[in-house]
JSON list of C-alpha atoms in Angstrom, two decimals:
[
{"chain": "A", "resi": 1, "resn": "UNK", "atom": "CA", "xyz": [87.78, 99.87, 71.26]},
{"chain": "A", "resi": 2, "resn": "UNK", "atom": "CA", "xyz": [89.13, 98.21, 68.19]},
{"chain": "A", "resi": 3, "resn": "UNK", "atom": "CA", "xyz": [91.54, 99.78, 65.42]},
{"chain": "A", "resi": 4, "resn": "UNK", "atom": "CA", "xyz": [91.85, 103.23, 64.43]},
{"chain": "A", "resi": 5, "resn": "UNK", "atom": "CA", "xyz": [90.68, 104.07, 61.01]},
{"chain": "A", "resi": 6, "resn": "UNK", "atom": "CA", "xyz": [92.59, 104.22, 57.94]},
{"chain": "A", "resi": 7, "resn": "UNK", "atom": "CA", "xyz": [93.34, 107.61, 57.40]},
{"chain": "A", "resi": 8, "resn": "UNK", "atom": "CA", "xyz": [92.37, 109.62, 54.65]},
{"chain": "A", "resi": 9, "resn": "UNK", "atom": "CA", "xyz": [95.35, 111.02, 52.95]},
{"chain": "A", "resi": 10, "resn": "UNK", "atom": "CA", "xyz": [97.14, 108.32, 50.81]},
{"chain": "A", "resi": 11, "resn": "UNK", "atom": "CA", "xyz": [100.49, 106.63, 52.46]},
{"chain": "A", "resi": 12, "resn": "UNK", "atom": "CA", "xyz": [103.56, 109.00, 51.32]},
{"chain": "A", "resi": 13, "resn": "UNK", "atom": "CA", "xyz": [105.90, 106.03, 51.99]},
{"chain": "A", "resi": 14, "resn": "UNK", "atom": "CA", "xyz": [106.76, 103.66, 48.66]},
{"chain": "A", "resi": 15, "resn": "UNK", "atom": "CA", "xyz": [108.09, 100.69, 49.51]},
{"chain": "A", "resi": 16, "resn": "UNK", "atom": "CA", "xyz": [109.61, 100.17, 46.06]},
{"chain": "A", "resi": 17, "resn": "UNK", "atom": "CA", "xyz": [111.57, 103.17, 46.13]},
{"chain": "A", "resi": 18, "resn": "UNK", "atom": "CA", "xyz": [113.05, 102.57, 49.85]},
{"chain": "A", "resi": 19, "resn": "UNK", "atom": "CA", "xyz": [113.90, 99.07, 48.39]},
{"chain": "A", "resi": 20, "resn": "UNK", "atom": "CA", "xyz": [116.05, 100.61, 45.76]},
{"chain": "A", "resi": 21, "resn": "UNK", "atom": "CA", "xyz": [117.67, 103.07, 47.69]},
{"chain": "A", "resi": 22, "resn": "UNK", "atom": "CA", "xyz": [118.92, 100.27, 49.88]},
{"chain": "A", "resi": 23, "resn": "UNK", "atom": "CA", "xyz": [120.03, 98.09, 46.78]},
{"chain": "A", "resi": 24, "resn": "UNK", "atom": "CA", "xyz": [121.69, 101.12, 45.47]},
{"chain": "A", "resi": 25, "resn": "UNK", "atom": "CA", "xyz": [123.62, 102.39, 48.98]},
{"chain": "A", "resi": 26, "resn": "UNK", "atom": "CA", "xyz": [124.51, 98.42, 49.56]},
{"chain": "A", "resi": 27, "resn": "UNK", "atom": "CA", "xyz": [126.07, 98.41, 45.87]},
{"chain": "A", "resi": 28, "resn": "UNK", "atom": "CA", "xyz": [127.55, 101.32, 45.90]},
{"chain": "A", "resi": 29, "resn": "UNK", "atom": "CA", "xyz": [129.28, 101.39, 49.48]},
{"chain": "A", "resi": 30, "resn": "UNK", "atom": "CA", "xyz": [129.22, 97.77, 50.24]},
{"chain": "A", "resi": 31, "resn": "UNK", "atom": "CA", "xyz": [132.01, 98.72, 53.19]},
{"chain": "A", "resi": 32, "resn": "UNK", "atom": "CA", "xyz": [130.75, 101.32, 55.11]},
{"chain": "A", "resi": 33, "resn": "UNK", "atom": "CA", "xyz": [133.39, 100.67, 58.46]},
{"chain": "A", "resi": 34, "resn": "UNK", "atom": "CA", "xyz": [133.67, 103.88, 60.41]},
{"chain": "A", "resi": 35, "resn": "UNK", "atom": "CA", "xyz": [136.23, 106.32, 59.40]},
{"chain": "A", "resi": 36, "resn": "UNK", "atom": "CA", "xyz": [136.69, 104.33, 56.00]},
{"chain": "A", "resi": 37, "resn": "UNK", "atom": "CA", "xyz": [136.28, 105.93, 52.43]},
{"chain": "A", "resi": 38, "resn": "UNK", "atom": "CA", "xyz": [133.21, 103.90, 52.62]},
{"chain": "A", "resi": 39, "resn": "UNK", "atom": "CA", "xyz": [131.81, 105.56, 55.04]},
{"chain": "A", "resi": 40, "resn": "UNK", "atom": "CA", "xyz": [132.29, 108.90, 53.80]},
{"chain": "A", "resi": 41, "resn": "UNK", "atom": "CA", "xyz": [130.57, 108.13, 49.93]},
{"chain": "A", "resi": 42, "resn": "UNK", "atom": "CA", "xyz": [127.77, 106.54, 52.20]},
{"chain": "A", "resi": 43, "resn": "UNK", "atom": "CA", "xyz": [127.33, 110.04, 53.91]},
{"chain": "A", "resi": 44, "resn": "UNK", "atom": "CA", "xyz": [127.97, 111.71, 50.59]},
{"chain": "A", "resi": 45, "resn": "UNK", "atom": "CA", "xyz": [125.18, 109.33, 48.93]},
{"chain": "A", "resi": 46, "resn": "UNK", "atom": "CA", "xyz": [122.73, 110.38, 51.73]},
{"chain": "A", "resi": 47, "resn": "UNK", "atom": "CA", "xyz": [123.39, 113.89, 51.36]},
{"chain": "A", "resi": 48, "resn": "UNK", "atom": "CA", "xyz": [123.15, 114.15, 47.82]},
{"chain": "A", "resi": 49, "resn": "UNK", "atom": "CA", "xyz": [119.56, 111.67, 47.86]},
{"chain": "A", "resi": 50, "resn": "UNK", "atom": "CA", "xyz": [118.02, 114.20, 50.01]},
{"chain": "A", "resi": 51, "resn": "UNK", "atom": "CA", "xyz": [118.97, 117.84, 48.21]},
{"chain": "A", "resi": 52, "resn": "UNK", "atom": "CA", "xyz": [117.22, 115.85, 45.51]},
{"chain": "A", "resi": 53, "resn": "UNK", "atom": "CA", "xyz": [114.80, 116.83, 47.15]},
{"chain": "A", "resi": 54, "resn": "UNK", "atom": "CA", "xyz": [115.22, 120.54, 48.53]},
{"chain": "A", "resi": 55, "resn": "UNK", "atom": "CA", "xyz": [115.98, 119.25, 52.14]},
{"chain": "A", "resi": 56, "resn": "UNK", "atom": "CA", "xyz": [119.55, 120.78, 53.81]},
{"chain": "A", "resi": 57, "resn": "UNK", "atom": "CA", "xyz": [121.66, 118.53, 55.92]},
{"chain": "A", "resi": 58, "resn": "UNK", "atom": "CA", "xyz": [123.41, 119.71, 59.22]},
{"chain": "A", "resi": 59, "resn": "UNK", "atom": "CA", "xyz": [126.76, 117.86, 59.68]},
{"chain": "A", "resi": 60, "resn": "UNK", "atom": "CA", "xyz": [128.36, 117.42, 63.01]},
{"chain": "A", "resi": 61, "resn": "UNK", "atom": "CA", "xyz": [132.33, 115.60, 62.61]},
{"chain": "A", "resi": 62, "resn": "UNK", "atom": "CA", "xyz": [133.96, 114.70, 65.56]},
{"chain": "A", "resi": 63, "resn": "UNK", "atom": "CA", "xyz": [137.00, 112.24, 66.10]},
{"chain": "A", "resi": 64, "resn": "UNK", "atom": "CA", "xyz": [136.09, 109.25, 68.59]},
{"chain": "A", "resi": 65, "resn": "UNK", "atom": "CA", "xyz": [137.81, 105.40, 69.24]},
{"chain": "A", "resi": 66, "resn": "UNK", "atom": "CA", "xyz": [135.36, 103.31, 67.71]},
{"chain": "A", "resi": 67, "resn": "UNK", "atom": "CA", "xyz": [136.40, 99.33, 69.06]},
{"chain": "A", "resi": 68, "resn": "UNK", "atom": "CA", "xyz": [138.12, 97.67, 67.15]},
{"chain": "A", "resi": 69, "resn": "UNK", "atom": "CA", "xyz": [138.58, 100.14, 64.65]},
{"chain": "A", "resi": 70, "resn": "UNK", "atom": "CA", "xyz": [140.86, 102.82, 66.55]},
{"chain": "A", "resi": 71, "resn": "UNK", "atom": "CA", "xyz": [140.33, 106.23, 66.41]},
{"chain": "A", "resi": 72, "resn": "UNK", "atom": "CA", "xyz": [138.80, 107.97, 63.84]},
{"chain": "A", "resi": 73, "resn": "UNK", "atom": "CA", "xyz": [136.49, 111.08, 62.41]},
{"chain": "A", "resi": 74, "resn": "UNK", "atom": "CA", "xyz": [132.96, 110.18, 62.61]},
{"chain": "A", "resi": 75, "resn": "UNK", "atom": "CA", "xyz": [129.70, 111.54, 61.67]},
{"chain": "A", "resi": 76, "resn": "UNK", "atom": "CA", "xyz": [126.29, 112.52, 61.81]},
{"chain": "A", "resi": 77, "resn": "UNK", "atom": "CA", "xyz": [124.36, 114.31, 59.41]},
{"chain": "A", "resi": 78, "resn": "UNK", "atom": "CA", "xyz": [120.67, 115.71, 60.45]},
{"chain": "A", "resi": 79, "resn": "UNK", "atom": "CA", "xyz": [117.87, 116.81, 57.86]},
{"chain": "A", "resi": 80, "resn": "UNK", "atom": "CA", "xyz": [115.35, 119.03, 59.47]},
{"chain": "A", "resi": 81, "resn": "UNK", "atom": "CA", "xyz": [111.90, 119.12, 58.36]},
{"chain": "A", "resi": 82, "resn": "UNK", "atom": "CA", "xyz": [110.57, 122.66, 60.66]},
{"chain": "A", "resi": 83, "resn": "UNK", "atom": "CA", "xyz": [107.08, 122.18, 62.56]},
{"chain": "A", "resi": 84, "resn": "UNK", "atom": "CA", "xyz": [104.91, 124.54, 63.52]},
{"chain": "A", "resi": 85, "resn": "UNK", "atom": "CA", "xyz": [106.24, 123.64, 67.14]},
{"chain": "A", "resi": 86, "resn": "UNK", "atom": "CA", "xyz": [109.28, 123.57, 68.18]},
{"chain": "A", "resi": 87, "resn": "UNK", "atom": "CA", "xyz": [109.13, 119.91, 70.09]},
{"chain": "A", "resi": 88, "resn": "UNK", "atom": "CA", "xyz": [110.94, 116.99, 67.70]},
{"chain": "A", "resi": 89, "resn": "UNK", "atom": "CA", "xyz": [110.31, 113.81, 66.42]},
{"chain": "A", "resi": 90, "resn": "UNK", "atom": "CA", "xyz": [113.68, 111.90, 65.64]},
{"chain": "A", "resi": 91, "resn": "UNK", "atom": "CA", "xyz": [113.37, 109.36, 63.05]},
{"chain": "A", "resi": 92, "resn": "UNK", "atom": "CA", "xyz": [116.85, 107.64, 63.31]},
{"chain": "A", "resi": 93, "resn": "UNK", "atom": "CA", "xyz": [118.97, 104.92, 61.20]},
{"chain": "A", "resi": 94, "resn": "UNK", "atom": "CA", "xyz": [122.34, 104.32, 61.31]},
{"chain": "A", "resi": 95, "resn": "UNK", "atom": "CA", "xyz": [124.49, 104.22, 57.66]},
{"chain": "A", "resi": 96, "resn": "UNK", "atom": "CA", "xyz": [127.34, 102.58, 59.00]},
{"chain": "A", "resi": 97, "resn": "UNK", "atom": "CA", "xyz": [127.98, 98.31, 59.03]},
{"chain": "A", "resi": 98, "resn": "UNK", "atom": "CA", "xyz": [131.04, 96.21, 59.69]},
{"chain": "A", "resi": 99, "resn": "UNK", "atom": "CA", "xyz": [132.22, 95.59, 55.97]},
{"chain": "A", "resi": 100, "resn": "UNK", "atom": "CA", "xyz": [131.95, 92.08, 56.24]},
{"chain": "A", "resi": 101, "resn": "UNK", "atom": "CA", "xyz": [128.58, 92.09, 54.13]},
{"chain": "A", "resi": 102, "resn": "UNK", "atom": "CA", "xyz": [127.43, 94.29, 51.62]},
{"chain": "A", "resi": 103, "resn": "UNK", "atom": "CA", "xyz": [124.63, 95.68, 54.78]},
{"chain": "A", "resi": 104, "resn": "UNK", "atom": "CA", "xyz": [121.63, 95.97, 52.76]},
{"chain": "A", "resi": 105, "resn": "UNK", "atom": "CA", "xyz": [120.17, 95.02, 56.14]},
{"chain": "A", "resi": 106, "resn": "UNK", "atom": "CA", "xyz": [122.85, 96.13, 58.29]},
{"chain": "A", "resi": 107, "resn": "UNK", "atom": "CA", "xyz": [122.03, 99.31, 58.16]},
{"chain": "A", "resi": 108, "resn": "UNK", "atom": "CA", "xyz": [121.30, 100.04, 54.17]},
{"chain": "A", "resi": 109, "resn": "UNK", "atom": "CA", "xyz": [117.78, 99.49, 54.40]},
{"chain": "A", "resi": 110, "resn": "UNK", "atom": "CA", "xyz": [117.29, 102.07, 57.44]},
{"chain": "A", "resi": 111, "resn": "UNK", "atom": "CA", "xyz": [119.25, 104.94, 55.75]},
{"chain": "A", "resi": 112, "resn": "UNK", "atom": "CA", "xyz": [117.13, 104.09, 52.69]},
{"chain": "A", "resi": 113, "resn": "UNK", "atom": "CA", "xyz": [113.79, 104.53, 54.70]},
{"chain": "A", "resi": 114, "resn": "UNK", "atom": "CA", "xyz": [115.15, 107.61, 56.06]},
{"chain": "A", "resi": 115, "resn": "UNK", "atom": "CA", "xyz": [115.59, 108.88, 52.69]},
{"chain": "A", "resi": 116, "resn": "UNK", "atom": "CA", "xyz": [111.92, 107.90, 51.71]},
{"chain": "A", "resi": 117, "resn": "UNK", "atom": "CA", "xyz": [110.56, 109.07, 54.80]},
{"chain": "A", "resi": 118, "resn": "UNK", "atom": "CA", "xyz": [112.01, 112.47, 54.01]},
{"chain": "A", "resi": 119, "resn": "UNK", "atom": "CA", "xyz": [110.42, 112.94, 50.51]},
{"chain": "A", "resi": 120, "resn": "UNK", "atom": "CA", "xyz": [107.21, 113.38, 51.64]},
{"chain": "A", "resi": 121, "resn": "UNK", "atom": "CA", "xyz": [108.43, 116.92, 52.74]},
{"chain": "A", "resi": 122, "resn": "UNK", "atom": "CA", "xyz": [110.07, 117.99, 49.68]},
{"chain": "A", "resi": 123, "resn": "UNK", "atom": "CA", "xyz": [110.48, 121.53, 48.38]},
{"chain": "A", "resi": 124, "resn": "UNK", "atom": "CA", "xyz": [112.08, 120.80, 45.43]},
{"chain": "A", "resi": 125, "resn": "UNK", "atom": "CA", "xyz": [110.30, 120.50, 42.42]},
{"chain": "A", "resi": 126, "resn": "UNK", "atom": "CA", "xyz": [106.97, 120.36, 44.56]},
{"chain": "A", "resi": 127, "resn": "UNK", "atom": "CA", "xyz": [104.20, 121.42, 42.45]},
{"chain": "A", "resi": 128, "resn": "UNK", "atom": "CA", "xyz": [102.28, 122.76, 45.30]},
{"chain": "A", "resi": 129, "resn": "UNK", "atom": "CA", "xyz": [103.56, 124.18, 48.89]},
{"chain": "A", "resi": 130, "resn": "UNK", "atom": "CA", "xyz": [105.98, 121.59, 51.04]},
{"chain": "A", "resi": 131, "resn": "UNK", "atom": "CA", "xyz": [103.94, 120.23, 53.44]},
{"chain": "A", "resi": 132, "resn": "UNK", "atom": "CA", "xyz": [104.59, 121.46, 57.18]},
{"chain": "A", "resi": 133, "resn": "UNK", "atom": "CA", "xyz": [104.43, 119.29, 60.08]},
{"chain": "A", "resi": 134, "resn": "UNK", "atom": "CA", "xyz": [103.05, 119.83, 63.26]},
{"chain": "A", "resi": 135, "resn": "UNK", "atom": "CA", "xyz": [106.37, 118.73, 65.41]},
{"chain": "A", "resi": 136, "resn": "UNK", "atom": "CA", "xyz": [109.71, 119.67, 63.73]},
{"chain": "A", "resi": 137, "resn": "UNK", "atom": "CA", "xyz": [110.92, 116.39, 61.91]},
{"chain": "A", "resi": 138, "resn": "UNK", "atom": "CA", "xyz": [114.79, 115.58, 61.55]},
{"chain": "A", "resi": 139, "resn": "UNK", "atom": "CA", "xyz": [116.30, 112.38, 60.00]},
{"chain": "A", "resi": 140, "resn": "UNK", "atom": "CA", "xyz": [119.33, 111.13, 61.48]},
{"chain": "A", "resi": 141, "resn": "UNK", "atom": "CA", "xyz": [121.60, 109.35, 59.93]},
{"chain": "A", "resi": 142, "resn": "UNK", "atom": "CA", "xyz": [124.22, 108.49, 62.44]},
{"chain": "A", "resi": 143, "resn": "UNK", "atom": "CA", "xyz": [127.75, 107.06, 62.33]},
{"chain": "A", "resi": 144, "resn": "UNK", "atom": "CA", "xyz": [129.35, 103.93, 64.19]},
{"chain": "A", "resi": 145, "resn": "UNK", "atom": "CA", "xyz": [125.56, 102.18, 64.71]},
{"chain": "A", "resi": 146, "resn": "UNK", "atom": "CA", "xyz": [126.85, 98.88, 64.31]},
{"chain": "A", "resi": 147, "resn": "UNK", "atom": "CA", "xyz": [130.17, 99.52, 67.13]},
{"chain": "A", "resi": 148, "resn": "UNK", "atom": "CA", "xyz": [128.30, 100.22, 69.91]},
{"chain": "A", "resi": 149, "resn": "UNK", "atom": "CA", "xyz": [125.96, 103.03, 68.59]},
{"chain": "A", "resi": 150, "resn": "UNK", "atom": "CA", "xyz": [128.17, 105.41, 68.75]},
{"chain": "A", "resi": 151, "resn": "UNK", "atom": "CA", "xyz": [126.77, 108.39, 66.85]},
{"chain": "A", "resi": 152, "resn": "UNK", "atom": "CA", "xyz": [123.31, 108.23, 68.66]},
{"chain": "A", "resi": 153, "resn": "UNK", "atom": "CA", "xyz": [124.98, 108.77, 71.64]},
{"chain": "A", "resi": 154, "resn": "UNK", "atom": "CA", "xyz": [126.83, 111.73, 70.32]},
{"chain": "A", "resi": 155, "resn": "UNK", "atom": "CA", "xyz": [123.41, 112.87, 68.67]},
{"chain": "A", "resi": 156, "resn": "UNK", "atom": "CA", "xyz": [121.74, 112.38, 72.48]},
{"chain": "A", "resi": 157, "resn": "UNK", "atom": "CA", "xyz": [125.08, 114.58, 74.65]},
{"chain": "A", "resi": 158, "resn": "UNK", "atom": "CA", "xyz": [125.77, 117.00, 72.16]},
{"chain": "A", "resi": 159, "resn": "UNK", "atom": "CA", "xyz": [122.76, 118.08, 69.73]},
{"chain": "A", "resi": 160, "resn": "UNK", "atom": "CA", "xyz": [120.35, 121.27, 70.69]},
{"chain": "A", "resi": 161, "resn": "UNK", "atom": "CA", "xyz": [117.64, 119.40, 68.78]},
{"chain": "A", "resi": 162, "resn": "UNK", "atom": "CA", "xyz": [117.86, 116.30, 70.91]},
{"chain": "A", "resi": 163, "resn": "UNK", "atom": "CA", "xyz": [116.62, 118.16, 73.98]},
{"chain": "A", "resi": 164, "resn": "UNK", "atom": "CA", "xyz": [113.90, 119.12, 72.02]},
{"chain": "A", "resi": 165, "resn": "UNK", "atom": "CA", "xyz": [112.44, 115.43, 71.42]},
{"chain": "A", "resi": 166, "resn": "UNK", "atom": "CA", "xyz": [109.76, 114.27, 72.20]},
{"chain": "A", "resi": 167, "resn": "UNK", "atom": "CA", "xyz": [109.81, 110.92, 70.75]},
{"chain": "A", "resi": 168, "resn": "UNK", "atom": "CA", "xyz": [112.85, 108.80, 68.30]}
]
């Protein structure tokens, strides 16, 4: 058998852009402990970046006990790109950190990758019609990932999008 041939389309993921986005998030909101002002600012950062591409974001807010933090408000953010079939592929990264470092690798890099992956489906400023994927795509930015993946668990148990997921 052997490797698959290279795709005919040029790659849409730009490593330099993703690196810059990760550095920006880590610098602008170094402390993203769930329930903190930094966590709220990081959520706004994610929403603002996707708005630049015309991609709306759905928000799920709830209160939950976070180990070592207390009972705080958490939020998951989901950017949905409708596909031609209802089955969903979920790309997920948590945006919080423990606050002891700027969290560039935990997990500003994952959040930046979500933004960069979603950019391929931008509608704002597109000179041609936006790409429509086969599957519905969900770019999910979760809260409290560094504290037991609480946001991912919330998505899996409460989101109607999770019931249609065929891959994450």
